[in-house]
CSV table of C-alpha atoms in Angstrom, one decimal:
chain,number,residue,atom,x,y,z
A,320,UNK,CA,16.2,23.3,6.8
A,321,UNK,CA,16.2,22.8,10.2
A,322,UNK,CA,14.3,18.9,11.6
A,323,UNK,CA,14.4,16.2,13.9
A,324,UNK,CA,15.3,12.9,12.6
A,325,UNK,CA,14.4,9.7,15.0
A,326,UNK,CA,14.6,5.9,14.3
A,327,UNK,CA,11.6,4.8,16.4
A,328,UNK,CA,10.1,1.4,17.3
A,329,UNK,CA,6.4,2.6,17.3
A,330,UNK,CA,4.5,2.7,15.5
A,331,UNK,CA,6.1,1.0,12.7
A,332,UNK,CA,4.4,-1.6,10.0
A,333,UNK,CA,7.1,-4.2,8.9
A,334,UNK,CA,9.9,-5.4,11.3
A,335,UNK,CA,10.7,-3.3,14.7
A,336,UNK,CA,12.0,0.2,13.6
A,337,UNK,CA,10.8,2.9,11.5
A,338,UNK,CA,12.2,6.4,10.3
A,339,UNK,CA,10.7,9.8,11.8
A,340,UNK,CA,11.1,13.1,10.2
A,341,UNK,CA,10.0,16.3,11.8
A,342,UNK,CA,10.7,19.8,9.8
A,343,UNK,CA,9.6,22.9,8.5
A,344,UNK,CA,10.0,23.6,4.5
A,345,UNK,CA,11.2,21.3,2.2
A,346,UNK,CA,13.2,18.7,4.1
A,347,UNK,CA,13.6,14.8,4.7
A,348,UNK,CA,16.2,12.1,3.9
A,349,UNK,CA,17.3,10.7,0.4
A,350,UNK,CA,19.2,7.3,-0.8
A,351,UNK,CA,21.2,6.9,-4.2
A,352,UNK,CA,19.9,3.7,-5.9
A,353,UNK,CA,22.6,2.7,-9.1
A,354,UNK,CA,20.0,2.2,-12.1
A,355,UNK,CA,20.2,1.0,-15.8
A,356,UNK,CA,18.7,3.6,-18.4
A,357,UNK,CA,15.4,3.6,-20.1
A,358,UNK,CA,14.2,0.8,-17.2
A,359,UNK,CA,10.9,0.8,-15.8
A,360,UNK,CA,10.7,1.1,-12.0
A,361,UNK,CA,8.5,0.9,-9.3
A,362,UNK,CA,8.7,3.0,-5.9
A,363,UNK,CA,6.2,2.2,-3.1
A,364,UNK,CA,6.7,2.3,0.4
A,365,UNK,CA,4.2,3.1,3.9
A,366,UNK,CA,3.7,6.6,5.1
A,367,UNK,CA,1.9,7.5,8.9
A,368,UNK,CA,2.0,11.9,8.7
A,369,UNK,CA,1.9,12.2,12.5
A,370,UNK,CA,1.3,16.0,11.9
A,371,UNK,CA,0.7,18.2,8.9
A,372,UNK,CA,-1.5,21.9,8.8
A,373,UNK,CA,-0.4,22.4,5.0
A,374,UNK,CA,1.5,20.8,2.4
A,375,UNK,CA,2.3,17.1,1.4
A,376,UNK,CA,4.8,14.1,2.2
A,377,UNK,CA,6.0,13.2,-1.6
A,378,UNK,CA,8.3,10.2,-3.0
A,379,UNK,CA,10.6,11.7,-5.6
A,380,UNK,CA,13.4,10.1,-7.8
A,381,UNK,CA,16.2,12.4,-9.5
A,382,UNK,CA,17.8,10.6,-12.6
A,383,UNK,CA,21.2,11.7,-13.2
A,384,UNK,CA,23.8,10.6,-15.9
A,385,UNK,CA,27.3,9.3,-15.2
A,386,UNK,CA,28.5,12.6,-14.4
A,387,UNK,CA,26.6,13.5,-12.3
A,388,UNK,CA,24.1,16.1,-14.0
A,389,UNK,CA,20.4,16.1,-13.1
A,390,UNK,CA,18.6,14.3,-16.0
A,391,UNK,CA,15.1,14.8,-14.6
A,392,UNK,CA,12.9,15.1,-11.4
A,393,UNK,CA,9.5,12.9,-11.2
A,394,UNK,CA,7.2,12.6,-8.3
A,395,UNK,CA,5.6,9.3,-8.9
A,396,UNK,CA,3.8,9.5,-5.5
A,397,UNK,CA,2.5,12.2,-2.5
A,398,UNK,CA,0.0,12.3,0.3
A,399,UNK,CA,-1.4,14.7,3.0
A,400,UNK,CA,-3.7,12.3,4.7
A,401,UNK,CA,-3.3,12.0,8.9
A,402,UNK,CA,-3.0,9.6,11.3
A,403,UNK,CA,-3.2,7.0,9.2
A,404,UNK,CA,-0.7,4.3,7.4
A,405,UNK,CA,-0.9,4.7,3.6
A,406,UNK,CA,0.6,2.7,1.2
A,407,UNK,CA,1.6,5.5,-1.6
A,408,UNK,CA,4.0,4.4,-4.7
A,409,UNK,CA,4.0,4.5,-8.5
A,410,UNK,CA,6.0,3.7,-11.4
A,411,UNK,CA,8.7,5.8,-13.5
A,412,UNK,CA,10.8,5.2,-16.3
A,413,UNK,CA,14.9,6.1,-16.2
A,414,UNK,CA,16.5,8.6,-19.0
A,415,UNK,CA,18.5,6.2,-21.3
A,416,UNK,CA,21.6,7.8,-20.1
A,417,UNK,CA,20.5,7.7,-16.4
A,418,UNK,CA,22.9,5.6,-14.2
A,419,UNK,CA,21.9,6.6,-10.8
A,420,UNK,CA,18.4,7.4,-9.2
A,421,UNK,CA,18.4,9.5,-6.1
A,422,UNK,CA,15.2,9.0,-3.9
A,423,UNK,CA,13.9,11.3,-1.8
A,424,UNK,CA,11.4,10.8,0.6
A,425,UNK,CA,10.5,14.5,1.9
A,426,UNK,CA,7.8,16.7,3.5
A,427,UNK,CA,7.0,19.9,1.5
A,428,UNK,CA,5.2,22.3,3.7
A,429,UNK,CA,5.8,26.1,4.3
A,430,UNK,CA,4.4,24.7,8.2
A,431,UNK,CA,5.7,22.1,10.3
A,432,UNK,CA,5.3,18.7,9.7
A,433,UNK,CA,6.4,15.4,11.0
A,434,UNK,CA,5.9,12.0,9.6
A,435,UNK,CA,7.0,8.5,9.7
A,436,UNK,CA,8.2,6.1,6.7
A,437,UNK,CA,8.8,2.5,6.7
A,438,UNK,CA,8.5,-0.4,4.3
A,439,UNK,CA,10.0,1.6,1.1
A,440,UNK,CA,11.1,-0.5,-1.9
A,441,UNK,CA,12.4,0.8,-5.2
A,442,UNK,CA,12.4,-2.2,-8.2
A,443,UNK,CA,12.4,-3.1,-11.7
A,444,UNK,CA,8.8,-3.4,-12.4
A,445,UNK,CA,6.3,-3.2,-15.1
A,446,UNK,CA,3.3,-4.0,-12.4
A,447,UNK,CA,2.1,-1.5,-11.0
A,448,UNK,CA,0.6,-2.9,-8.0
A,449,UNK,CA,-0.4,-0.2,-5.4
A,450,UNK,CA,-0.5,-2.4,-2.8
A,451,UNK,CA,2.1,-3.1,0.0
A,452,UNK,CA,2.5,-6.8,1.1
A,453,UNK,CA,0.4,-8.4,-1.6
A,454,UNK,CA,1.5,-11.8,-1.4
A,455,UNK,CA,2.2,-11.5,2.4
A,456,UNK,CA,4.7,-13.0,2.3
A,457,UNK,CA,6.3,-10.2,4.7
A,458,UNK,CA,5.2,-11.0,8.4
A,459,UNK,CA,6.9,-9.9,11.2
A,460,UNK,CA,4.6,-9.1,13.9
A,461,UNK,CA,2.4,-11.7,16.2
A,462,UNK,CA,-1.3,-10.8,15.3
A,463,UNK,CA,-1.3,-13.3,12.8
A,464,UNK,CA,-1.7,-10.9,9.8
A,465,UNK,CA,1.2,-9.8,7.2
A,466,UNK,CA,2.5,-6.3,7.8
A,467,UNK,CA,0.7,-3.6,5.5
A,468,UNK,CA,-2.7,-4.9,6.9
A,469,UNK,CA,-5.0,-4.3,9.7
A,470,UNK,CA,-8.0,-6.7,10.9
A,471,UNK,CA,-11.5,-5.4,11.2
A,472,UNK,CA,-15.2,-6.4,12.1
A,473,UNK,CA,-15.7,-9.8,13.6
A,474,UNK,CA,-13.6,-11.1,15.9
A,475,UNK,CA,-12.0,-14.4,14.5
A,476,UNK,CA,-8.5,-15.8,13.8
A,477,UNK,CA,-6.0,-15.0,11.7
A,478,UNK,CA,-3.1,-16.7,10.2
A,479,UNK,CA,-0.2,-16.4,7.7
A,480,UNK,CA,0.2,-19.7,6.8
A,481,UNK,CA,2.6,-21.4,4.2
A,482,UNK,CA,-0.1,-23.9,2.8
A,483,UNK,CA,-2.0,-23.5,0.6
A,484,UNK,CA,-0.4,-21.0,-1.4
A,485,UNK,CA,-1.0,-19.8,-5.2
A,486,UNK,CA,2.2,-17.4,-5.1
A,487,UNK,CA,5.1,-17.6,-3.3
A,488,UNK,CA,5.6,-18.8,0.1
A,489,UNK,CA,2.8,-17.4,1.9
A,490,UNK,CA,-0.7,-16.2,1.9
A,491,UNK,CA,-3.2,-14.8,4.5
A,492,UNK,CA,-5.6,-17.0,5.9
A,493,UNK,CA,-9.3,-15.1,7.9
A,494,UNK,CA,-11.6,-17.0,10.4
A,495,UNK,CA,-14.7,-15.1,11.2
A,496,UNK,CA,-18.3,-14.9,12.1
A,497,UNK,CA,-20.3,-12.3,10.8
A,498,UNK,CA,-18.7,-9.5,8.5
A,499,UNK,CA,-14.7,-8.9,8.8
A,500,UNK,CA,-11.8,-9.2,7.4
A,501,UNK,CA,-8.6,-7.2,6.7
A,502,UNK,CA,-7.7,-4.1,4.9
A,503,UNK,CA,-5.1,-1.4,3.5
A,504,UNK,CA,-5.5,1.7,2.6
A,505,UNK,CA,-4.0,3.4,-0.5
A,506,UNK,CA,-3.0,7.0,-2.2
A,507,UNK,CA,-4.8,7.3,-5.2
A,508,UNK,CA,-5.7,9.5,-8.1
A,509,UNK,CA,-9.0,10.9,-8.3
A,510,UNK,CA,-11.1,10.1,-11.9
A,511,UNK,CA,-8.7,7.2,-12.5
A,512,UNK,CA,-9.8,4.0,-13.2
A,513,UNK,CA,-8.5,1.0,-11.1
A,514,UNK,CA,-8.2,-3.1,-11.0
A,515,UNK,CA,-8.4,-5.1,-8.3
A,516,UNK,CA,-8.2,-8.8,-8.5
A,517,UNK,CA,-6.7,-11.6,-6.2
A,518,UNK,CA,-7.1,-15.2,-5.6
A,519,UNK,CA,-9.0,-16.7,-3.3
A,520,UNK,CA,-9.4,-20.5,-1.4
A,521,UNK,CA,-13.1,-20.6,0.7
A,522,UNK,CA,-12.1,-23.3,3.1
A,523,UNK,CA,-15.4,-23.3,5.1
A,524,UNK,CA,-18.6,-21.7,4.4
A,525,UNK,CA,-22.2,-22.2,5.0
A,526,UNK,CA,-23.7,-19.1,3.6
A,527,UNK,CA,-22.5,-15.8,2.4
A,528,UNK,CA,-19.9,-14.8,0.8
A,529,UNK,CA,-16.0,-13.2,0.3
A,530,UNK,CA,-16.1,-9.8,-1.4
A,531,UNK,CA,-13.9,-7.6,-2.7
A,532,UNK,CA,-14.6,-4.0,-0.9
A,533,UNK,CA,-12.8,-0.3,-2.1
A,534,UNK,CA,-14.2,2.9,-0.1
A,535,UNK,CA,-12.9,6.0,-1.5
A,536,UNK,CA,-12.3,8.9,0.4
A,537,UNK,CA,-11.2,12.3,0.3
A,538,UNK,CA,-8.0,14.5,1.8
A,539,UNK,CA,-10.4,15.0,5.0
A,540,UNK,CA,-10.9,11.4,5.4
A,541,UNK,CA,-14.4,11.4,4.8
A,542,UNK,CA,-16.1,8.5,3.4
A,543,UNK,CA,-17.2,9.3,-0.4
A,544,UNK,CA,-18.3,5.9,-1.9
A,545,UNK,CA,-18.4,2.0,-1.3
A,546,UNK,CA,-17.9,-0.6,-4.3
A,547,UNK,CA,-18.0,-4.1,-4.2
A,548,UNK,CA,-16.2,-4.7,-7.6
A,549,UNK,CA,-16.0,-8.7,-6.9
A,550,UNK,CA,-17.2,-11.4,-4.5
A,551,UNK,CA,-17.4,-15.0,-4.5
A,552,UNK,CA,-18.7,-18.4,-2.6
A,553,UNK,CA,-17.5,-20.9,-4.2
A,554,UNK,CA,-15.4,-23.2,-1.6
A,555,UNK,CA,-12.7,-25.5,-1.8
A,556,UNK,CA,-10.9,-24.0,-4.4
A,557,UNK,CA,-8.2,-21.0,-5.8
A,558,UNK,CA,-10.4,-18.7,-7.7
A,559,UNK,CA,-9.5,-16.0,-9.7
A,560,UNK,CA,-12.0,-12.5,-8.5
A,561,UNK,CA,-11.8,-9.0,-9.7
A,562,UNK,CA,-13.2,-6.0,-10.9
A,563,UNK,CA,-12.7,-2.4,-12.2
A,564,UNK,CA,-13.7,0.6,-10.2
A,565,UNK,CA,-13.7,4.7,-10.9
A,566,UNK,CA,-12.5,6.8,-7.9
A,567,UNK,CA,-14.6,9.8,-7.6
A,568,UNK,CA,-13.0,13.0,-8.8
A,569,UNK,CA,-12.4,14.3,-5.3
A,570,UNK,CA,-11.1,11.0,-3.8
A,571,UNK,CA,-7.1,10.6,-2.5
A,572,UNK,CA,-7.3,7.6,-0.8
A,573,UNK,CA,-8.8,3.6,-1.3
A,574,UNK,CA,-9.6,1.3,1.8
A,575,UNK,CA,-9.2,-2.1,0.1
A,576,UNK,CA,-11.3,-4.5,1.7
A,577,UNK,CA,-11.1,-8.2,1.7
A,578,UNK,CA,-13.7,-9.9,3.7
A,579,UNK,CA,-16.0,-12.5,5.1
A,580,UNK,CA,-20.0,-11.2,5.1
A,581,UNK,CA,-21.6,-14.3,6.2
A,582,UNK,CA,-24.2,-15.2,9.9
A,583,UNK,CA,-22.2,-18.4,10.2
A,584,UNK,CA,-18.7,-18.6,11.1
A,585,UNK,CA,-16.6,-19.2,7.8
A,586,UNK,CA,-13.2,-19.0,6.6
A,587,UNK,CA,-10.8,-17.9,3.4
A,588,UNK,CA,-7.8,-17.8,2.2
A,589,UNK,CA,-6.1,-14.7,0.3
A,590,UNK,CA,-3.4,-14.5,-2.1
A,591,UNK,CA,-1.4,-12.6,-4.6
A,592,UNK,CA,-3.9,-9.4,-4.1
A,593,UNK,CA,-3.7,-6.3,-6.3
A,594,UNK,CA,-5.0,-3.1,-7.0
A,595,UNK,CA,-3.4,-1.1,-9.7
A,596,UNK,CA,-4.3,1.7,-12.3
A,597,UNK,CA,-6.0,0.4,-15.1
């Protein structure tokens, strides 16, 4: 398998760098992760395919025991979407002899491919959040919003503040007028059923309201349906809002929403955000 390997500093989503793979086939880069058997983990990381006519970038773990032998081979996560950063990730349980997990972060195609991974994470888990960066408590850029997610709509101000907070040491804080917000989008399974819930603190509000907003789409990126499983107005206060949604049977990726519809200027406070299979 012949590629091109390249640590680049754009475009990346958390810190400065980012890994770049280019090949043709099966081909990309792997780290061996020490692991206790019969544990529950959870891989999840931030994929951009820069270019792709076939085929699929997929997360893979290999379990193996202590010597060595291949115990199995699960692919908790894959996408083919373009020009885009997805968030892709999912959760696996080790053999109870398994003492090592290899991960492989790969492009199968029989064409040539390129694509660029950053953010990847591989923990003891038994959450199951999709999300990247849902407490934001990861910020290393100077826009003013954690890394994983991208402003929209209204032009406003945006902050990662350290108070208040509900969960760890930081949360996102939006100030707009009109609709806007900021968003993520995720791989996803069509037909499955999902929950999304997070906290929210209205600080300043005169009408409207936050809402909760997932647009499905399919592998072309076109838009398939908009749901609004939760929204909210109360102010002054860390509320609890949520909802279960369906993707439709053709859908491979979410745009999670979270936003400010309101004629008046207003402002929120998010925190401790999920969106997981239900």
């Amino acid at each position: 398998m012949a590629g091109n390997f390249k640590v680049v500093t754009a475009p990346v989503v958390s810190g400065s760098r980012a890994q770049q793979v280019s090949v043709e086939g099966l081909g990309g880069i792997y780290q061996e992760v020490a692991i206790i058997g019969n544990s529950t983990y959870e891989i999840k990381g931030r994929v951009n395919i820069t270019a792709l006519s076939s085929g699929k970038v997929q997360m893979v773990v290999q379990y193996h025991d202590a010597s060595g032998n291949l115990l199995s081979d699960v692919r908790p996560a894959e996408t083919s979407l373009t020009n885009a950063w997805t968030t892709i990730g999912g959760i696996t349980t080790a053999p109870g002899n398994a003492v090592m997990a290899r991960i492989h972060l790969h492009l199968e195609s029989p064409a040539p491919g390129a694509f660029i991974m950053d953010a990847v994470s591989f923990k003891k888990s038994l959450d199951g959040n999709l999300l990247y960066n849902e407490n934001f408590e990861v910020y290393t850029g100077t826009n003013g919003i954690g890394d994983g997610w991208t402003r929209y709509g209204a032009s406003g101000d945006f902050k990662v503040v350290t108070t208040p907070v509900v969960s760890g040491s930081c949360a996102q804080q939006v100030s707009v007028e009109g609709l806007g917000g900021i968003y993520q989008e995720v791989a996803i399974t069509g037909n499955s059923t999902y929950e999304i819930k997070g906290r929210v603190n209205i600080t300043a509000l005169s009408s409207g309201k936050v809402q909760m907003v997932v647009q499905y789409h399919d592998a072309s990126g076109k838009l398939l349906s908009i749901v609004r499983p939760a929204e909210t107005s109360l102010t002054n206060a860390w509320t609890t809002i949520g909802g279960i949604t369906t993707a439709p049977g053709n859908a491979v990726m979410a745009r999670i929403h979270l936003h400010l519809e309101s004629p008046a200027p207003g402002a929120f406070i998010m925190d401790a955000v999920s969106f997981k299979k239900s």
